Amino acid sequence: MFGFRVEARSGRARAGKLLTPHGEIPTPVFMPVGTAGAVKAVTRRDLVELDAKIVLANTYHLMLRPGEDIVAALGGLHGFTGWPGAFLTDSGGYQVFSLEGLRELTEEGVVFQSHLDGSRHQLTPERSMQIQQRLGADIAMAFDECPAYPSTREAVDAATARTTRWARRCKDAHARAEQWLFGIVQGGVHSDLRQRSASELLALDFPGYAIGGLSVGEPKPDMRRVLEQLDAQLPEDKPRYLMGVGTPEDILEGIARGVDMFDCVLPTRNARNGQLFVQGGRLSIRNARYKSDPLPPDPACGCRTCLTTSRAYLRHLHLSGEMGAATLLTIHNLSHYLDTLRAARQAILSGRFEEFRGEKSRDLLGPAVS
Amino acid sequence: MFGFRVEARSGRARAGKLLTPHGEIPTPVFMPVGTAGAVKAVTRRDLVELDAKIVLANTYHLMLRPGEDIVAALGGLHGFTGWPGAFLTDSGGYQVFSLEGLRELTEEGVVFQSHLDGSRHQLTPERSMQIQQRLGADIAMAFDECPAYPSTREAVDAATARTTRWARRCKDAHARAEQWLFGIVQGGVHSDLRQRSASELLALDFPGYAIGGLSVGEPKPDMRRVLEQLDAQLPEDKPRYLMGVGTPEDILEGIARGVDMFDCVLPTRNARNGQLFVQGGRLSIRNARYKSDPLPPDPACGCRTCLTTSRAYLRHLHLSGEMGAATLLTIHNLSHYLDTLRAARQAILSGRFEEFRGEKSRDLLGPAVS
């Protein structure tokens, strides 16, 4: 039911297949973020048509609303949402740690107040496993401690050590056969802590490994260095997931360093703000230069939005606060991300990933979008 | 290019066909409201799939944003929005008269302040015609004065007389061959004023007649009485349009009194508020009874939402503020309205409209939605 195999390499970039109970996922893959069990501003059919293979849902949001009991009663995330593809759930940890001032951290876990109604809740490794098993995603994530950036070395060291202890408790508490549990490597920008974290998690033998604690504000060279270090240390035959990354350029940097899976709110959030990812750069649909522009957002794109809608109309809908703008712009941005990852995979399969990445970088340095 | 014929009658109800440059429209017909050139929360494809034939757009909103120049530059409403079906534009008058305190009314027209930025604008019969011709809808509406309800008889009398004078100016100013211009009968709840308004407008020989100034707060028996009076007075061979009406029940009352066309924000606005029109009544998706309900909103409905989505999931999306909830609920509500009108048409064609209306009324008195 589960499996992963690397089919081709181009430099350090890998093209593979991830097998799940809800389909085969070609990698490298981008996972749209569906926080509350829905990718914002689009419906399931849009995601099917975009050929998205796997959606990320947030444990923190779903445990608070509607609650895992309701999701489980409706048949888990798949039954509840009707999404036929795969799901991955995060552990809830990252969201809880972001609730600055509303939380108390102990070895046992985290007590926090809901951002919705102030009610008190606890997340522990065991509780995160319990919730994620009831949500029933194809892939669950270990409950980790992700330190803020910047933090002192001592703080990162302690969080990394705790992440290992919690990973062990997650593994002990996890019993759902139809679900893979991934470990999360922490360690900030410190090579020795990353090394220790990875080696401790490898000893626990997870079927896949995520790289946490990057893209949290550190300089890009640090991110690249950590990715290169982990590429050498993580097993070749298991999937690697770079959490919360990122721009199309960051994703290509990750692929070049052996990463297989990515997620980020950028394409969906930016769409709602009128920011489009297009061939050669970015485009703000609010710009007055587009007010009578009959071109589609990206003339090189084949998505439903670009095939049917002008910049002028999209600008009008966006400035008028019409929800349809968010829908159409989200469809385009997700299409751009998914197409970029599919093209990267093809480039790897044909052994020319570095050439492909070079072309993409030159695109970004090219003339501004007309 | 334009035409209208009545194909069948059942009592006073009529089934017909309205021919426009953008397709043949079976009547009676419901026109979804697309204020800013888009029906809120859905995209064009949804409307095509719902088999909506004609959409109403608001002159007031479009003249202010994006402005008729931009719409005209993109090829009119059809080119601008890409909607392949027909469009009807209102005259802007109703919206302007609703701007209590921000407007000055003279015989020439209305000076008003934009609700967007406070800028001053003028609408006159000639200016409304100019804008509507540039927007390029299939059907334009005369610029009328719609008095508030209640108003004194003198005020209604004066507004009705002015509506006739303005209708003449509209007719003189209108020159677009690919566009029909409808007159609007006013007169409030006063039979003699309605009679005079209709007869003055009939003398101007419009290709279709709208009934304005109803569903503005008057008692239902008054609305029914005015409709019956105008049904007897308006020509049988021209389409009749009851503006801004209404609930499914009100629409059936209108059809029973010879009306062919309807528009209303209810199905779309209520959807965004979580209120659904279903077989047998209404359903508030916010209700806690639906929190684990695996049924679709309306088990008798064949719309995309009902075929694919549970009440539990819709409730969750709505309470979470997800735009997808508005999209899915709007699709259902529009489907319910359009299906109701299609079923009414079938009932008329088979000579059993009163029976059909009786069944629908009993439905509404039936047990609460489970």
PDB file of C-alpha atoms in Angstrom, chain A residues 60-286:
ATOM      1  CA  TYR A  60      -4.130  22.377  14.878  1.00  0.00           C
ATOM      2  CA  HIS A  61      -7.017  23.925  12.929  1.00  0.00           C
ATOM      3  CA  LEU A  62      -8.958  20.696  12.490  1.00  0.00           C
ATOM      4  CA  MET A  63      -8.673  19.616  16.143  1.00  0.00           C
ATOM      5  CA  LEU A  64     -10.257  22.938  17.149  1.00  0.00           C
ATOM      6  CA  ARG A  65     -12.819  23.046  14.344  1.00  0.00           C
ATOM      7  CA  PRO A  66     -14.697  20.876  13.555  1.00  0.00           C
ATOM      8  CA  GLY A  67     -12.800  18.557  15.936  1.00  0.00           C
ATOM      9  CA  GLU A  68     -11.334  15.191  15.023  1.00  0.00           C
ATOM     10  CA  ASP A  69     -14.441  13.357  16.274  1.00  0.00           C
ATOM     11  CA  ILE A  70     -16.595  14.865  13.548  1.00  0.00           C
ATOM     12  CA  VAL A  71     -13.975  14.259  10.875  1.00  0.00           C
ATOM     13  CA  ALA A  72     -13.613  10.641  12.038  1.00  0.00           C
ATOM     14  CA  ALA A  73     -17.403  10.168  12.118  1.00  0.00           C
ATOM     15  CA  LEU A  74     -17.594  11.209   8.471  1.00  0.00           C
ATOM     16  CA  GLY A  75     -14.879   8.758   7.458  1.00  0.00           C
ATOM     17  CA  GLY A  76     -11.725  10.728   8.159  1.00  0.00           C
ATOM     18  CA  LEU A  77     -10.407  13.548   6.007  1.00  0.00           C
ATOM     19  CA  HIS A  78     -11.149  11.633   2.815  1.00  0.00           C
ATOM     20  CA  GLY A  79     -14.759  10.934   3.702  1.00  0.00           C
ATOM     21  CA  PHE A  80     -15.272  14.358   5.229  1.00  0.00           C
ATOM     22  CA  THR A  81     -13.897  16.382   2.332  1.00  0.00           C
ATOM     23  CA  GLY A  82     -14.431  13.973  -0.560  1.00  0.00           C
ATOM     24  CA  TRP A  83     -10.873  14.588  -1.772  1.00  0.00           C
ATOM     25  CA  PRO A  84      -9.870  11.481  -3.726  1.00  0.00           C
ATOM     26  CA  GLY A  85      -6.117  12.098  -3.646  1.00  0.00           C
ATOM     27  CA  ALA A  86      -3.704  11.755  -0.768  1.00  0.00           C
ATOM     28  CA  PHE A  87      -3.557  13.845   2.402  1.00  0.00           C
ATOM     29  CA  LEU A  88      -0.666  14.727   4.663  1.00  0.00           C
ATOM     30  CA  THR A  89      -1.321  16.222   8.091  1.00  0.00           C
ATOM     31  CA  ASP A  90       1.196  18.231  10.023  1.00  0.00           C
ATOM     32  CA  SER A  91       1.522  17.546  13.742  1.00  0.00           C
ATOM     33  CA  GLY A  92       0.030  20.793  15.035  1.00  0.00           C
ATOM     34  CA  GLY A  93       3.318  21.689  16.660  1.00  0.00           C
ATOM     35  CA  TYR A  94       4.381  24.448  14.325  1.00  0.00           C
ATOM     36  CA  GLN A  95       1.052  26.284  14.663  1.00  0.00           C
ATOM     37  CA  VAL A  96       1.040  25.917  18.434  1.00  0.00           C
ATOM     38  CA  PHE A  97       4.573  27.259  18.731  1.00  0.00           C
ATOM     39  CA  SER A  98       3.504  30.252  16.652  1.00  0.00           C
ATOM     40  CA  LEU A  99       0.939  31.202  19.330  1.00  0.00           C
ATOM     41  CA  GLU A 100       3.467  33.406  21.121  1.00  0.00           C
ATOM     42  CA  GLY A 101       2.270  34.147  24.645  1.00  0.00           C
ATOM     43  CA  LEU A 102      -0.667  31.778  24.531  1.00  0.00           C
ATOM     44  CA  ARG A 103       1.263  28.591  25.246  1.00  0.00           C
ATOM     45  CA  GLU A 104       3.253  26.705  27.890  1.00  0.00           C
ATOM     46  CA  LEU A 105       5.878  24.224  26.834  1.00  0.00           C
ATOM     47  CA  THR A 106       6.976  21.301  29.035  1.00  0.00           C
ATOM     48  CA  GLU A 107       8.601  17.949  28.382  1.00  0.00           C
ATOM     49  CA  GLU A 108       5.122  16.447  28.356  1.00  0.00           C
ATOM     50  CA  GLY A 109       3.912  18.696  25.535  1.00  0.00           C
ATOM     51  CA  VAL A 110       2.275  22.079  24.983  1.00  0.00           C
ATOM     52  CA  VAL A 111      -0.728  23.627  26.690  1.00  0.00           C
ATOM     53  CA  PHE A 112      -2.214  26.399  24.569  1.00  0.00           C
ATOM     54  CA  GLN A 113      -5.221  28.595  24.105  1.00  0.00           C
ATOM     55  CA  SER A 114      -7.342  28.328  20.969  1.00  0.00           C
ATOM     56  CA  HIS A 115      -7.102  31.370  18.691  1.00  0.00           C
ATOM     57  CA  LEU A 116     -10.830  30.886  18.066  1.00  0.00           C
ATOM     58  CA  ASP A 117     -12.315  31.098  21.554  1.00  0.00           C
ATOM     59  CA  GLY A 118      -9.468  31.105  24.074  1.00  0.00           C
ATOM     60  CA  SER A 119     -10.304  27.589  25.281  1.00  0.00           C
ATOM     61  CA  ARG A 120      -7.359  25.596  26.720  1.00  0.00           C
ATOM     62  CA  HIS A 121      -6.025  22.529  24.936  1.00  0.00           C
ATOM     63  CA  GLN A 122      -3.038  20.254  25.201  1.00  0.00           C
ATOM     64  CA  LEU A 123      -0.948  18.781  22.447  1.00  0.00           C
ATOM     65  CA  THR A 124       1.551  16.060  23.280  1.00  0.00           C
ATOM     66  CA  PRO A 125       3.254  13.558  21.006  1.00  0.00           C
ATOM     67  CA  GLU A 126       0.623  10.993  21.985  1.00  0.00           C
ATOM     68  CA  ARG A 127      -2.292  13.354  21.517  1.00  0.00           C
ATOM     69  CA  SER A 128      -1.006  14.539  18.132  1.00  0.00           C
ATOM     70  CA  MET A 129      -0.758  10.902  17.044  1.00  0.00           C
ATOM     71  CA  GLN A 130      -4.264  10.198  18.314  1.00  0.00           C
ATOM     72  CA  ILE A 131      -5.710  13.145  16.402  1.00  0.00           C
ATOM     73  CA  GLN A 132      -3.758  12.489  13.218  1.00  0.00           C
ATOM     74  CA  GLN A 133      -4.765   8.837  13.235  1.00  0.00           C
ATOM     75  CA  ARG A 134      -8.409   9.846  13.561  1.00  0.00           C
ATOM     76  CA  LEU A 135      -8.033  12.424  10.781  1.00  0.00           C
ATOM     77  CA  GLY A 136      -6.687   9.514   8.759  1.00  0.00           C
ATOM     78  CA  ALA A 137      -4.306  11.248   6.357  1.00  0.00           C
ATOM     79  CA  ASP A 138      -2.029   9.048   4.273  1.00  0.00           C
ATOM     80  CA  ILE A 139       1.003  10.635   5.902  1.00  0.00           C
ATOM     81  CA  ALA A 140       1.229  11.917   9.480  1.00  0.00           C
ATOM     82  CA  MET A 141       4.050  13.983  10.904  1.00  0.00           C
ATOM     83  CA  ALA A 142       5.868  13.546  14.206  1.00  0.00           C
ATOM     84  CA  PHE A 143       5.209  16.174  16.879  1.00  0.00           C
ATOM     85  CA  ASP A 144       8.380  18.254  17.002  1.00  0.00           C
ATOM     86  CA  GLU A 145       9.659  21.417  18.604  1.00  0.00           C
ATOM     87  CA  CYS A 146      10.536  24.014  16.009  1.00  0.00           C
ATOM     88  CA  PRO A 147      12.547  26.845  17.631  1.00  0.00           C
ATOM     89  CA  ALA A 148      12.050  30.377  16.381  1.00  0.00           C
ATOM     90  CA  TYR A 149      14.780  31.980  14.288  1.00  0.00           C
ATOM     91  CA  PRO A 150      17.016  33.399  15.609  1.00  0.00           C
ATOM     92  CA  SER A 151      17.395  31.410  18.844  1.00  0.00           C
ATOM     93  CA  THR A 152      20.431  30.782  20.985  1.00  0.00           C
ATOM     94  CA  ARG A 153      22.422  27.670  20.247  1.00  0.00           C
ATOM     95  CA  GLU A 154      21.389  26.279  23.668  1.00  0.00           C
ATOM     96  CA  ALA A 155      17.709  26.732  22.776  1.00  0.00           C
ATOM     97  CA  VAL A 156      18.118  25.030  19.407  1.00  0.00           C
ATOM     98  CA  ASP A 157      20.129  22.248  21.050  1.00  0.00           C
ATOM     99  CA  ALA A 158      17.406  21.643  23.652  1.00  0.00           C
ATOM    100  CA  ALA A 159      14.600  21.762  21.069  1.00  0.00           C
ATOM    101  CA  THR A 160      16.466  19.341  18.840  1.00  0.00           C
ATOM    102  CA  ALA A 161      17.051  16.889  21.681  1.00  0.00           C
ATOM    103  CA  ARG A 162      13.398  17.140  22.700  1.00  0.00           C
ATOM    104  CA  THR A 163      12.345  16.581  19.096  1.00  0.00           C
ATOM    105  CA  THR A 164      14.115  13.228  19.196  1.00  0.00           C
ATOM    106  CA  ARG A 165      12.514  12.242  22.528  1.00  0.00           C
ATOM    107  CA  TRP A 166       9.098  13.258  21.182  1.00  0.00           C
ATOM    108  CA  ALA A 167       9.733  11.424  17.897  1.00  0.00           C
ATOM    109  CA  ARG A 168      10.264   8.225  19.909  1.00  0.00           C
ATOM    110  CA  ARG A 169       6.996   8.790  21.796  1.00  0.00           C
ATOM    111  CA  CYS A 170       5.209   9.479  18.470  1.00  0.00           C
ATOM    112  CA  LYS A 171       6.531   6.247  17.037  1.00  0.00           C
ATOM    113  CA  ASP A 172       5.400   4.301  20.125  1.00  0.00           C
ATOM    114  CA  ALA A 173       1.941   5.888  19.982  1.00  0.00           C
ATOM    115  CA  HIS A 174       1.400   5.454  16.260  1.00  0.00           C
ATOM    116  CA  ALA A 175      -0.478   2.312  15.266  1.00  0.00           C
ATOM    117  CA  ARG A 176      -2.446   3.113  12.109  1.00  0.00           C
ATOM    118  CA  ALA A 177      -1.360   0.713   9.368  1.00  0.00           C
ATOM    119  CA  GLU A 178      -2.841   2.780   6.523  1.00  0.00           C
ATOM    120  CA  GLN A 179      -0.760   5.769   7.514  1.00  0.00           C
ATOM    121  CA  TRP A 180       2.913   6.562   7.220  1.00  0.00           C
ATOM    122  CA  LEU A 181       4.564   8.539  10.013  1.00  0.00           C
ATOM    123  CA  PHE A 182       7.467  10.799   9.017  1.00  0.00           C
ATOM    124  CA  GLY A 183      10.126  12.018  11.418  1.00  0.00           C
ATOM    125  CA  ILE A 184      11.251  15.664  11.380  1.00  0.00           C
ATOM    126  CA  VAL A 185      14.901  16.670  11.485  1.00  0.00           C
ATOM    127  CA  GLN A 186      15.604  19.848  13.472  1.00  0.00           C
ATOM    128  CA  GLY A 187      18.837  21.563  14.442  1.00  0.00           C
ATOM    129  CA  GLY A 188      18.475  25.051  13.037  1.00  0.00           C
ATOM    130  CA  VAL A 189      21.487  26.262  11.078  1.00  0.00           C
ATOM    131  CA  HIS A 190      23.949  24.306  13.241  1.00  0.00           C
ATOM    132  CA  SER A 191      25.641  21.519  11.314  1.00  0.00           C
ATOM    133  CA  ASP A 192      26.461  19.407  14.349  1.00  0.00           C
ATOM    134  CA  LEU A 193      22.888  19.645  15.694  1.00  0.00           C
ATOM    135  CA  ARG A 194      21.442  18.770  12.283  1.00  0.00           C
ATOM    136  CA  GLN A 195      23.820  15.839  12.098  1.00  0.00           C
ATOM    137  CA  ARG A 196      22.844  14.600  15.555  1.00  0.00           C
ATOM    138  CA  SER A 197      19.121  15.079  14.907  1.00  0.00           C
ATOM    139  CA  ALA A 198      19.231  13.162  11.651  1.00  0.00           C
ATOM    140  CA  SER A 199      21.256  10.314  13.073  1.00  0.00           C
ATOM    141  CA  GLU A 200      18.962   9.951  16.116  1.00  0.00           C
ATOM    142  CA  LEU A 201      15.864   9.942  13.886  1.00  0.00           C
ATOM    143  CA  LEU A 202      17.447   7.486  11.458  1.00  0.00           C
ATOM    144  CA  ALA A 203      17.891   5.127  14.368  1.00  0.00           C
ATOM    145  CA  LEU A 204      14.109   5.237  14.854  1.00  0.00           C
ATOM    146  CA  ASP A 205      13.690   4.123  11.230  1.00  0.00           C
ATOM    147  CA  PHE A 206      10.865   6.307   9.916  1.00  0.00           C
ATOM    148  CA  PRO A 207       9.591   5.600   6.381  1.00  0.00           C
ATOM    149  CA  GLY A 208      10.238   9.222   5.411  1.00  0.00           C
ATOM    150  CA  TYR A 209      12.019  12.274   6.773  1.00  0.00           C
ATOM    151  CA  ALA A 210      11.006  15.886   6.867  1.00  0.00           C
ATOM    152  CA  ILE A 211      13.374  18.798   7.224  1.00  0.00           C
ATOM    153  CA  GLY A 212      11.888  21.280   9.670  1.00  0.00           C
ATOM    154  CA  GLY A 213      13.124  24.603  10.961  1.00  0.00           C
ATOM    155  CA  LEU A 214      14.156  26.034   7.598  1.00  0.00           C
ATOM    156  CA  SER A 215      12.646  28.979   5.729  1.00  0.00           C
ATOM    157  CA  VAL A 216      11.955  30.544   9.110  1.00  0.00           C
ATOM    158  CA  GLY A 217      14.068  33.632   8.443  1.00  0.00           C
ATOM    159  CA  GLU A 218      17.610  32.244   8.163  1.00  0.00           C
ATOM    160  CA  PRO A 219      19.878  33.431   5.292  1.00  0.00           C
ATOM    161  CA  LYS A 220      19.468  31.456   2.068  1.00  0.00           C
ATOM    162  CA  PRO A 221      23.074  30.173   2.086  1.00  0.00           C
ATOM    163  CA  ASP A 222      22.366  28.573   5.487  1.00  0.00           C
ATOM    164  CA  MET A 223      19.314  26.821   4.083  1.00  0.00           C
ATOM    165  CA  ARG A 224      21.291  25.507   1.114  1.00  0.00           C
ATOM    166  CA  ARG A 225      24.133  24.321   3.334  1.00  0.00           C
ATOM    167  CA  VAL A 226      21.790  22.428   5.672  1.00  0.00           C
ATOM    168  CA  LEU A 227      20.011  20.830   2.715  1.00  0.00           C
ATOM    169  CA  GLU A 228      23.319  19.672   1.221  1.00  0.00           C
ATOM    170  CA  GLN A 229      24.426  18.243   4.533  1.00  0.00           C
ATOM    171  CA  LEU A 230      21.160  16.311   5.016  1.00  0.00           C
ATOM    172  CA  ASP A 231      21.101  15.151   1.397  1.00  0.00           C
ATOM    173  CA  ALA A 232      24.333  13.307   2.175  1.00  0.00           C
ATOM    174  CA  GLN A 233      23.065  11.911   5.461  1.00  0.00           C
ATOM    175  CA  LEU A 234      19.439  10.930   4.815  1.00  0.00           C
ATOM    176  CA  PRO A 235      18.826   7.509   3.244  1.00  0.00           C
ATOM    177  CA  GLU A 236      18.540   7.535  -0.532  1.00  0.00           C
ATOM    178  CA  ASP A 237      15.592   5.166  -0.580  1.00  0.00           C
ATOM    179  CA  LYS A 238      13.238   7.220   1.569  1.00  0.00           C
ATOM    180  CA  PRO A 239      11.279  10.358   0.690  1.00  0.00           C
ATOM    181  CA  ARG A 240      12.464  13.747   1.964  1.00  0.00           C
ATOM    182  CA  TYR A 241      10.081  16.587   2.664  1.00  0.00           C
ATOM    183  CA  LEU A 242      11.173  20.228   3.079  1.00  0.00           C
ATOM    184  CA  MET A 243       8.456  21.792   5.229  1.00  0.00           C
ATOM    185  CA  GLY A 244       6.899  25.152   4.393  1.00  0.00           C
ATOM    186  CA  VAL A 245       9.123  25.919   1.384  1.00  0.00           C
ATOM    187  CA  GLY A 246       8.611  28.130  -0.543  1.00  0.00           C
ATOM    188  CA  THR A 247       9.018  30.293  -3.633  1.00  0.00           C
ATOM    189  CA  PRO A 248       9.453  28.492  -6.957  1.00  0.00           C
ATOM    190  CA  GLU A 249      13.164  29.372  -6.769  1.00  0.00           C
ATOM    191  CA  ASP A 250      13.519  27.938  -3.253  1.00  0.00           C
ATOM    192  CA  ILE A 251      11.785  24.762  -4.347  1.00  0.00           C
ATOM    193  CA  LEU A 252      14.204  24.325  -7.240  1.00  0.00           C
ATOM    194  CA  GLU A 253      17.073  24.819  -4.778  1.00  0.00           C
ATOM    195  CA  GLY A 254      15.539  22.067  -2.662  1.00  0.00           C
ATOM    196  CA  ILE A 255      15.102  19.704  -5.591  1.00  0.00           C
ATOM    197  CA  ALA A 256      18.708  20.309  -6.593  1.00  0.00           C
ATOM    198  CA  ARG A 257      19.656  19.081  -3.112  1.00  0.00           C
ATOM    199  CA  GLY A 258      17.696  15.857  -3.169  1.00  0.00           C
ATOM    200  CA  VAL A 259      14.342  16.942  -1.703  1.00  0.00           C
ATOM    201  CA  ASP A 260      11.158  15.212  -2.944  1.00  0.00           C
ATOM    202  CA  MET A 261       8.219  16.970  -1.274  1.00  0.00           C
ATOM    203  CA  PHE A 262       7.271  20.591  -0.605  1.00  0.00           C
ATOM    204  CA  ASP A 263       4.357  22.577   0.775  1.00  0.00           C
ATOM    205  CA  CYS A 264       3.733  26.301   1.106  1.00  0.00           C
ATOM    206  CA  VAL A 265       0.879  28.773   1.470  1.00  0.00           C
ATOM    207  CA  LEU A 266       2.521  31.205  -0.982  1.00  0.00           C
ATOM    208  CA  PRO A 267       0.640  30.300  -4.167  1.00  0.00           C
ATOM    209  CA  THR A 268      -2.760  30.311  -2.464  1.00  0.00           C
ATOM    210  CA  ARG A 269      -2.208  33.248  -0.094  1.00  0.00           C
ATOM    211  CA  ASN A 270      -0.614  35.425  -2.758  1.00  0.00           C
ATOM    212  CA  ALA A 271      -3.502  34.689  -5.118  1.00  0.00           C
ATOM    213  CA  ARG A 272      -5.931  36.118  -2.597  1.00  0.00           C
ATOM    214  CA  ASN A 273      -3.751  39.229  -2.414  1.00  0.00           C
ATOM    215  CA  GLY A 274      -3.684  39.592  -6.192  1.00  0.00           C
ATOM    216  CA  GLN A 275      -0.074  38.405  -6.587  1.00  0.00           C
ATOM    217  CA  LEU A 276       0.523  35.990  -9.440  1.00  0.00           C
ATOM    218  CA  PHE A 277       3.443  33.700 -10.181  1.00  0.00           C
ATOM    219  CA  VAL A 278       4.040  33.798 -13.917  1.00  0.00           C
ATOM    220  CA  GLN A 279       6.645  32.758 -16.415  1.00  0.00           C
ATOM    221  CA  GLY A 280       9.544  35.110 -15.789  1.00  0.00           C
ATOM    222  CA  GLY A 281       8.494  36.475 -12.425  1.00  0.00           C
ATOM    223  CA  ARG A 282       5.591  37.928 -10.479  1.00  0.00           C
ATOM    224  CA  LEU A 283       2.633  40.033 -11.478  1.00  0.00           C
ATOM    225  CA  SER A 284       0.444  42.151  -9.230  1.00  0.00           C
ATOM    226  CA  ILE A 285      -3.022  42.187 -10.751  1.00  0.00           C
ATOM    227  CA  ARG A 286      -3.743  45.414  -8.845  1.00  0.00           C
TER     228      ARG A 286
END
